[in-house]
């Protein structure tokens, strides 16, 4: 393990029902660097992220992660409780006492909706609430699966800004996105 | 301890999850006398069967969504990523459910028993009996629900039934023993013994099942 | 035409002013009537030769039981008004009445239970009327929790109104339960059509107690609907002016 | 007819929805004798209460997710946009549920009654009684679930139990009437009468409620 | 009602809990024309679509629709059954006998996944499957709420192509999108 590598992937392959999704991928993620995973729908981007997270086991190869590794993950699903209010969701995420909570609630403009149930929020507002977990993270590696989906231009810009800042602060970032974005990143293309 | 606190918080916020089964229990116990002619001694005869069935059903309802929701909305992934000891988490979750649902239901069982039989000697042991059996039922149903997680299958129900029935038999026998005052303690011990095994094994098994589901 | 009339008449603002004007009058007259009847009933009527003094709890029990159903009917009427003519005030009334209805039903249950101990020798019996009163109580609780579970008030109002209307089937069941099934509980002794089967000495204070209790409950409802209006129309300029 | 076919297809694929409640009914009916000492005459006394409660509970379970899923995944919106007669759709849906769950449960009721009482005269009327009552219960719980749509079934149960309990009372009285052979038909007629009103009114009310939810 | 207007909105306003979402909007949609509704997250785009659909009632104003109107709608939610296979879902949508089914299954490349349960499909593949309802529509007005979300570039292009064709064939189109797209359309901005 090199000094500031957070994760190293060695020759990982993944098959599902004998269909190869990807084959012999190797890469590593260092603090301060971003990796943008691209590929068509169904090419295995989300699967790759789940392998990195350790949820799914690769068919071949291995993932080594730094001892200090702390991951913040946001997938296609928001992991919110639809029937609870925003306030309760924030409580469940244990972010209610976070010092920067107010700052970011203001930023995404959801402060006045604190007592609205999540299911009444608009699609983009729900995504923003889910992103609060990212904005207030205390991890050193961010893994985001299409974080820009459903966001309006302003919020897209804010998120880009935020992520770029996190990179400057030395955190690692792996993300997928079909929507072009301005984050400086290495590219990993998946083709099957 | 952190996990315990979060689980409590979650349940406290989702009132329906713990209050619901308690209410259903209560409603069944109310419904029972409505369907019988209102003579005190006839009421008593079916009473304990209805009681055990009501406990069974309310525990079933309590666990029904114990994982599905978290699975569907993606929270389960988050838990697995963050939590170092997923088994312990599951064990604690079941404990919290028991604490918030099993205990009140057991108390209600005692109250309803006393109200119906007007016999304190007979009703008091109902409390520990239902405490233990509700915990056992909870564990069994948790196992079933982990099996049928996102599937539209009845796998869970099919698997759990054969396990739940013996417990009911023991409970029934226990009640007879109690009424005729023979050897009641051994039934409590038998149930306690089963519980102590179940309480350890089921969370471990369930954690593997869930991980397999998420892969 | 009718619709316009109703809407004008039932504007929350007019209602509020009306309440303001008549509130204290209703409150004090009903209080006087109730206190007077109770004092009369408790101190100046003879002991019942079957029940002794315990029957005097009647002055609480009977009005409360009577109101527990009447309030539900009032809710049902308001609900229909709301669903058909979209009168907002009616929706406010429905949710304003619900907790008070639950309260009076609760009083009826408790006072009945207490009364039951000396007269029937038991505080509870799975008797048709008692059970259906309990059901009514659960119904009230259900209504309240249904309304509380929505953050969108308009939606909550509509759903609540529908449930109130459907739940109204319980009222005739409670009313008729005593006639359909022979039970411990007394059947109606005051009806509009027949001569009361109760001794006039007890009857007049009882009627007084019912009227007085009724008036007091109406006052409670007025307060709680005022509260609803403030909650719901807090953004309206006239409410801001008012406060 | 198209709606009917689709509803059947959906249910056929999601075995849990229809097989689950039937299994639970079966479980309760098996559990009952297990928890009582096995003297024939004692068994019979509580039996019918347990039967009605079991029907009530299995219908409650059957309808638990009747709209939630369609609501959550957006299918309900699509239905409302396309279907000209939403009420009829709901009525048919309830019918399909009754066909797949209510009828088997009623058959089982008859079988269990006969098995327990060994009395054909007494058990045969159980079949129509449970056919009707299961349909009534289904409708009532459908109402409850439409009200509590995405809020969880507990609220629904709480809200509709008060409406379901009177039916239980009638059923209880009906059984007494049957046993003492007095005026039994009038109970069947009473239930049929209620059913014929409910069957028309509830789908209409439910369609309004669902539309209000979707707003 | 003018000759080929499909829908005319007259001064519609919408309030929720006394909060205005939009005020006095008027517009009409003719066959062959597209309307792109833009606005920030939570500005009321989806709500407006639902008002046009007749699901939600506007607080004020009214919507008139042509007698011949037939709407095909795709919202934020896919209206698919996750626990069923693609094949069963297509069956439920009653598209299994559609003559063009094969053509479009090929186009979106999902043919080989027909027997995979929808929940196993990737996010974009699920969206594509939902879009099948649009591709095989027999309506004259398409109402699409962010149809491009989660699609890869190729599919995005195909959908644009398809929608442009539908416009040429004289159908109407109302859609929202935060992602820029090449469809020729009128613009309606919502600002609160
Ligand atoms: C928990 C127990 C009880 C409950 C839930 C209960 C409930 C009710 C209800 C619902 C009414 C109907 C009022 C109406 O029809 O307008 C009522 C009236 C009445 N109850 Fe009770 N009751 C209970 C116990 C008792 C007891 C123990 C007594 C006395 C022996 C009693 C005596 C009366 C009388 C005299 C009336 C007035 C009947 C009439 O004039 O219409 N109740 N009660
Ligand atoms: N049980 C299964 N049988 C066959 N194929 C499967 C099964 N489960 C998953 N797959 C396939 O595995 C792939 C999973 O892809 P994944 O979700 O990683 O895609 P992705 O790159 O994230 O796509 P998107 O851009 O749409 O999010 C899909 O092609 C899916 O069809
Ligand atoms: N019960 C409620 N209380 C308060 N506000 C509500 C309630 N229900 C909905 N809203 C608000 O109504 C708006 C609905 O917006 P809508 O879904 O139409 O937004 P949208 O323009 O489609 O946004 P997006 O781009 O994120 O999809 C949101 O601002 C939401 O917060
Ligand atoms: Mg993906
Ligand atoms: Mg939207």
PDB file of C-alpha atoms in Angstrom, chain D residues 2 6-7 9-10 13-14 17 69-75 77-78 80-82 211 213-215, chain E residues 14 50 53 55-57 71 73-75 77-84 88 91-94 133:
ATOM      1  CA  UNK D   2     -58.973  -6.048 -19.268  1.00  0.00           C
ATOM      2  CA  UNK D   6     -54.253  -7.556 -15.284  1.00  0.00           C
ATOM      3  CA  UNK D   7     -55.189  -7.725 -11.628  1.00  0.00           C
ATOM      4  CA  UNK D   9     -51.761 -11.484 -13.513  1.00  0.00           C
ATOM      5  CA  UNK D  10     -50.318  -9.179 -10.889  1.00  0.00           C
ATOM      6  CA  UNK D  13     -46.951 -13.221  -9.882  1.00  0.00           C
ATOM      7  CA  UNK D  14     -46.826 -11.983  -6.333  1.00  0.00           C
ATOM      8  CA  UNK D  17     -50.055 -11.348  -1.406  1.00  0.00           C
ATOM      9  CA  UNK D  69     -47.211  -0.458  -3.792  1.00  0.00           C
ATOM     10  CA  UNK D  70     -49.069   1.068  -6.726  1.00  0.00           C
ATOM     11  CA  UNK D  71     -48.975   4.399  -4.950  1.00  0.00           C
ATOM     12  CA  UNK D  72     -45.275   4.309  -4.250  1.00  0.00           C
ATOM     13  CA  UNK D  73     -44.146   3.214  -7.686  1.00  0.00           C
ATOM     14  CA  UNK D  74     -46.397   5.660  -9.523  1.00  0.00           C
ATOM     15  CA  UNK D  75     -48.758   3.110 -11.110  1.00  0.00           C
ATOM     16  CA  UNK D  77     -51.294   7.900 -11.193  1.00  0.00           C
ATOM     17  CA  UNK D  78     -51.145   6.073 -14.477  1.00  0.00           C
ATOM     18  CA  UNK D  80     -56.179   7.394 -12.802  1.00  0.00           C
ATOM     19  CA  UNK D  81     -55.081   9.069 -16.008  1.00  0.00           C
ATOM     20  CA  UNK D  82     -56.066   6.201 -18.235  1.00  0.00           C
ATOM     21  CA  UNK D 211     -57.645  10.925  -5.718  1.00  0.00           C
ATOM     22  CA  UNK D 213     -54.103  11.396  -1.794  1.00  0.00           C
ATOM     23  CA  UNK D 214     -52.589  11.860  -5.190  1.00  0.00           C
ATOM     24  CA  UNK D 215     -53.311  15.558  -5.330  1.00  0.00           C
TER      25      UNK D 215
ATOM     26  CA  UNK E  14     -51.612  26.878  -7.231  1.00  0.00           C
ATOM     27  CA  UNK E  50     -50.083  17.007 -12.599  1.00  0.00           C
ATOM     28  CA  UNK E  53     -53.091  15.783 -16.234  1.00  0.00           C
ATOM     29  CA  UNK E  55     -54.638  14.672 -11.036  1.00  0.00           C
ATOM     30  CA  UNK E  56     -54.306  17.828  -9.000  1.00  0.00           C
ATOM     31  CA  UNK E  57     -56.864  20.624  -8.996  1.00  0.00           C
ATOM     32  CA  UNK E  71     -52.288  11.542 -22.857  1.00  0.00           C
ATOM     33  CA  UNK E  73     -47.478  10.412 -19.090  1.00  0.00           C
ATOM     34  CA  UNK E  74     -44.170   9.491 -17.540  1.00  0.00           C
ATOM     35  CA  UNK E  75     -43.362  11.028 -14.182  1.00  0.00           C
ATOM     36  CA  UNK E  77     -41.573   7.472 -10.824  1.00  0.00           C
ATOM     37  CA  UNK E  78     -41.283   4.647 -13.311  1.00  0.00           C
ATOM     38  CA  UNK E  79     -44.572   2.879 -12.562  1.00  0.00           C
ATOM     39  CA  UNK E  80     -42.840  -0.481 -12.873  1.00  0.00           C
ATOM     40  CA  UNK E  81     -43.153  -3.529 -10.643  1.00  0.00           C
ATOM     41  CA  UNK E  82     -39.705  -4.094  -9.217  1.00  0.00           C
ATOM     42  CA  UNK E  83     -40.269  -7.691  -8.246  1.00  0.00           C
ATOM     43  CA  UNK E  84     -41.420  -8.755 -11.705  1.00  0.00           C
ATOM     44  CA  UNK E  88     -44.055  -9.451 -16.999  1.00  0.00           C
ATOM     45  CA  UNK E  91     -47.284  -7.681 -20.095  1.00  0.00           C
ATOM     46  CA  UNK E  92     -48.781  -5.534 -17.350  1.00  0.00           C
ATOM     47  CA  UNK E  93     -48.378  -2.459 -19.525  1.00  0.00           C
ATOM     48  CA  UNK E  94     -50.273  -4.394 -22.189  1.00  0.00           C
ATOM     49  CA  UNK E 133     -44.436   3.228 -22.598  1.00  0.00           C
TER      50      UNK E 133
END
